[in-house]
mmCIF file of C-alpha atoms in Angstrom:
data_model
loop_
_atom_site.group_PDB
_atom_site.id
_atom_site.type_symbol
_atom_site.label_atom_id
_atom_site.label_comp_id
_atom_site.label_asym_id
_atom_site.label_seq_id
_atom_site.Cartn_x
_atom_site.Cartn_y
_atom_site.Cartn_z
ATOM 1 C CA UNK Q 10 -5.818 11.314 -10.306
ATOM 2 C CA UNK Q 11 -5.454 7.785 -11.611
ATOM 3 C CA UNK Q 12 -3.893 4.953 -9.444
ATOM 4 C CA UNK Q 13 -3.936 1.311 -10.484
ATOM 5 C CA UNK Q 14 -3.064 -1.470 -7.948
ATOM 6 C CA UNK Q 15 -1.557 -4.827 -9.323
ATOM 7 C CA UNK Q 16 0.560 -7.630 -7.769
ATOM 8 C CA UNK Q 17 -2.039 -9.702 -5.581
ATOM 9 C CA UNK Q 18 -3.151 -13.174 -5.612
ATOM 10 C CA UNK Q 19 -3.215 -16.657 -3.582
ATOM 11 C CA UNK Q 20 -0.215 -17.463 -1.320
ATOM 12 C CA UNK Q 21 0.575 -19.438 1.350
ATOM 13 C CA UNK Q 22 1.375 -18.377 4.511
ATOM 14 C CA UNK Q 23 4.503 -17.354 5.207
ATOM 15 C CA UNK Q 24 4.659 -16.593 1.589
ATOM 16 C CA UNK Q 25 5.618 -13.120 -0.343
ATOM 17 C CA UNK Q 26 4.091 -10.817 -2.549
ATOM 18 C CA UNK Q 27 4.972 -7.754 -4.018
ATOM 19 C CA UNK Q 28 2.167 -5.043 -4.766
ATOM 20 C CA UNK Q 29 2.586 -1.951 -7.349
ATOM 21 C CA UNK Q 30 0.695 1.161 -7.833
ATOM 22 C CA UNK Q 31 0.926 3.187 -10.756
ATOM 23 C CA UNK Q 32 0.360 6.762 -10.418
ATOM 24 C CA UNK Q 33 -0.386 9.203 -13.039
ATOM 25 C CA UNK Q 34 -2.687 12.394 -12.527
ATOM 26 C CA UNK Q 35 -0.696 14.510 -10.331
ATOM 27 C CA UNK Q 36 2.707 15.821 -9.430
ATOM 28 C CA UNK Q 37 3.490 12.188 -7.417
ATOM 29 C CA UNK Q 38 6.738 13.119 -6.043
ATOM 30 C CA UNK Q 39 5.121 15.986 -4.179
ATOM 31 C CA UNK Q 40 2.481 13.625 -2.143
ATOM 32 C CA UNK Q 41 2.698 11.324 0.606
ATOM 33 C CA UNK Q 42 1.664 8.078 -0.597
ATOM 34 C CA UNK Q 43 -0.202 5.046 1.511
ATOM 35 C CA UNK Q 44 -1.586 1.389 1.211
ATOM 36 C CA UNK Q 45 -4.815 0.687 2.910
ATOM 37 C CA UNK Q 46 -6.833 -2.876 2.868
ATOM 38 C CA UNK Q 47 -10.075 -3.605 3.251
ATOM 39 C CA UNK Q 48 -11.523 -6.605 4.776
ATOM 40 C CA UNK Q 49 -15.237 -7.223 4.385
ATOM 41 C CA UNK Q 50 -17.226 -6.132 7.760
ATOM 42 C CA UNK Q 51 -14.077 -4.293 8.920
ATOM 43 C CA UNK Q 52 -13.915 -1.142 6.734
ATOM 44 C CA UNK Q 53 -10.565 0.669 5.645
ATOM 45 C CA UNK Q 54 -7.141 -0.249 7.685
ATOM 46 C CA UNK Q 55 -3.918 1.875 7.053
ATOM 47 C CA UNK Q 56 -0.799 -0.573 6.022
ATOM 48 C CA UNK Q 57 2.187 1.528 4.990
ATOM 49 C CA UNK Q 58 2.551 5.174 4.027
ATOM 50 C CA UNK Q 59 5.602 7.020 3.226
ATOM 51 C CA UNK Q 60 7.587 10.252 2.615
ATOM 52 C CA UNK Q 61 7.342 11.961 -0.476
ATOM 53 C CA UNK Q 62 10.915 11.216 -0.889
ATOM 54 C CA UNK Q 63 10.906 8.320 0.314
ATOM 55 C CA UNK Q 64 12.838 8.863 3.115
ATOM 56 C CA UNK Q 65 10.587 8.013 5.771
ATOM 57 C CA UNK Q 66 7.738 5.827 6.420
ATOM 58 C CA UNK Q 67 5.175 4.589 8.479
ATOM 59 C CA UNK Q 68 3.660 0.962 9.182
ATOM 60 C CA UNK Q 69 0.607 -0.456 11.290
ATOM 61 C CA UNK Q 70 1.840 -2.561 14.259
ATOM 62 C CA UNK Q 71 0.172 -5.687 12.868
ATOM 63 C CA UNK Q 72 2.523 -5.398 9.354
ATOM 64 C CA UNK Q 73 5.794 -3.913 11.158
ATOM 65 C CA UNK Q 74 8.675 -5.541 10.142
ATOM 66 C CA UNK Q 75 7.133 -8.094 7.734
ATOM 67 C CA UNK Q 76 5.925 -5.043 4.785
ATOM 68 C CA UNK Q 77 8.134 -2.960 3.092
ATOM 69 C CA UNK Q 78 6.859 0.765 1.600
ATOM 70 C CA UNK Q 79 9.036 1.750 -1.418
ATOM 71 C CA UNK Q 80 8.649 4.081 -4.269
ATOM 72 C CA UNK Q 81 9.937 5.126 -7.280
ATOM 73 C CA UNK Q 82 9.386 8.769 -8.109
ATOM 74 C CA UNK Q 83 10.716 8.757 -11.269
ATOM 75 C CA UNK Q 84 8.455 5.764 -12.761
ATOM 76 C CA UNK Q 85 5.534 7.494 -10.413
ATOM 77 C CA UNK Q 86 5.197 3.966 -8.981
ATOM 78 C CA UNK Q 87 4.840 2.996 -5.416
ATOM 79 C CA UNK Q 88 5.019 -0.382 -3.898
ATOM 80 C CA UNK Q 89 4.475 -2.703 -0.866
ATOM 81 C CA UNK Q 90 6.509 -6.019 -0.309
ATOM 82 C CA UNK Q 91 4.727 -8.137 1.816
ATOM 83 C CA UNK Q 92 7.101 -11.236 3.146
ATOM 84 C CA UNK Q 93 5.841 -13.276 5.984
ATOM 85 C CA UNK Q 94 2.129 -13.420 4.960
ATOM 86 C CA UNK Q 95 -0.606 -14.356 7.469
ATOM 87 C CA UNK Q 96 -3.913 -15.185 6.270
ATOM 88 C CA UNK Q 97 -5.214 -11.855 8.524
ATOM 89 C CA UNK Q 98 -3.308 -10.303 5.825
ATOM 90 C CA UNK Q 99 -6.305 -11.296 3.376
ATOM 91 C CA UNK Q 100 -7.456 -7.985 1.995
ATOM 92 C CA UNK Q 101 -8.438 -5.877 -1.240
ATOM 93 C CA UNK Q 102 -5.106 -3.706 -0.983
ATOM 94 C CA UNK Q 103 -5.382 -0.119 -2.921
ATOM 95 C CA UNK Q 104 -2.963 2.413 -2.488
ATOM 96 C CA UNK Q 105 -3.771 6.008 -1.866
ATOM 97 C CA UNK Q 106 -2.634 9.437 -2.671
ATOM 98 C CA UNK Q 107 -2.329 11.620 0.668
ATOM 99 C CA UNK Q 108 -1.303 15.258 0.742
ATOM 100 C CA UNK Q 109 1.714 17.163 0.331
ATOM 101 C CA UNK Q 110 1.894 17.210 4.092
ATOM 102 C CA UNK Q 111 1.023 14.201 5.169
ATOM 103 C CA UNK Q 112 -0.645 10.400 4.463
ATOM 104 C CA UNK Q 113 -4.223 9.595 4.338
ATOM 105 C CA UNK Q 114 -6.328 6.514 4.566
ATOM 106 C CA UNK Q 115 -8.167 7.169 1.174
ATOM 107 C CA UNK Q 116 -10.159 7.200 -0.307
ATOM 108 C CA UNK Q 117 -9.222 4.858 -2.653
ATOM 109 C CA UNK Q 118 -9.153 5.464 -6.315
ATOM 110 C CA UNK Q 119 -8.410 2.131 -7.716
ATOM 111 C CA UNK Q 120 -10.342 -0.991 -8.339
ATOM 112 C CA UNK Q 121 -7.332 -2.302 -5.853
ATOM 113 C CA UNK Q 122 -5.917 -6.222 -6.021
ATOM 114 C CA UNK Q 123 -6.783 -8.916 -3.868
ATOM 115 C CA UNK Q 124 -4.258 -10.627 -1.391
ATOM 116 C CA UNK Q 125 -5.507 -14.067 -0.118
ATOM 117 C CA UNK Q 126 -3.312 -15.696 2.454
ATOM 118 C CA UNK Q 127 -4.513 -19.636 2.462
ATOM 119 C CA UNK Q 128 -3.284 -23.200 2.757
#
């Protein structure tokens, strides 16, 4: 299982970014996917995860209806647009393979990519 996180950086707030994971590794359109964060002295927080098919998905309260969980299952790519940024957004995002019957909080794979959210 390989999965390899790009798309962060510096923004403003009330900025947008738009993270990508590429998968490779596994049968992706079988497995939920997720994006998790980590923020130094705080540990692993679940984002976004969503239906192998993409037909469903799930967001944490603090990132409903500012993040967007997408995928691609034919380019084995998932990503996260992030619109609305607050600097507690500031994270090292990574995304996360779950199981075929549900989503998971890791553990990452990736080296991840840092979001910072700063004037």
């Amino acid at each position: 299982v390989q999965l390899v996180e790009s798309g962060g950086g510096l923004v403003q707030p009330g900025g947008s970014l738009r993270l990508s994971c590429a998968a490779s590794g596994f049968i992706f359109s079988d497995f939920y996917m997720s994006w998790v964060r980590r923020v130094p002295g705080k540990g692993l927080e679940l984002v976004s995860a969503i239906w192998p098919a993409g037909t469903d998905a799930f967001y944490d309260a603090s990132v409903r209806g500012r993040f967007t969980i997408s995928r691609d299952n034919a380019k084995n790519e998932v990503y996260l647009q992030m619109d609305d940024l607050r600097p507690e957004d500031s994270a090292l995002y990574f995304c996360a393979r779950g199981f075929k019957s549900g989503y998971t909080i890791g553990p990452p794979r990736g080296q991840g990519t840092q979001v910072t959210v700063s004037s």
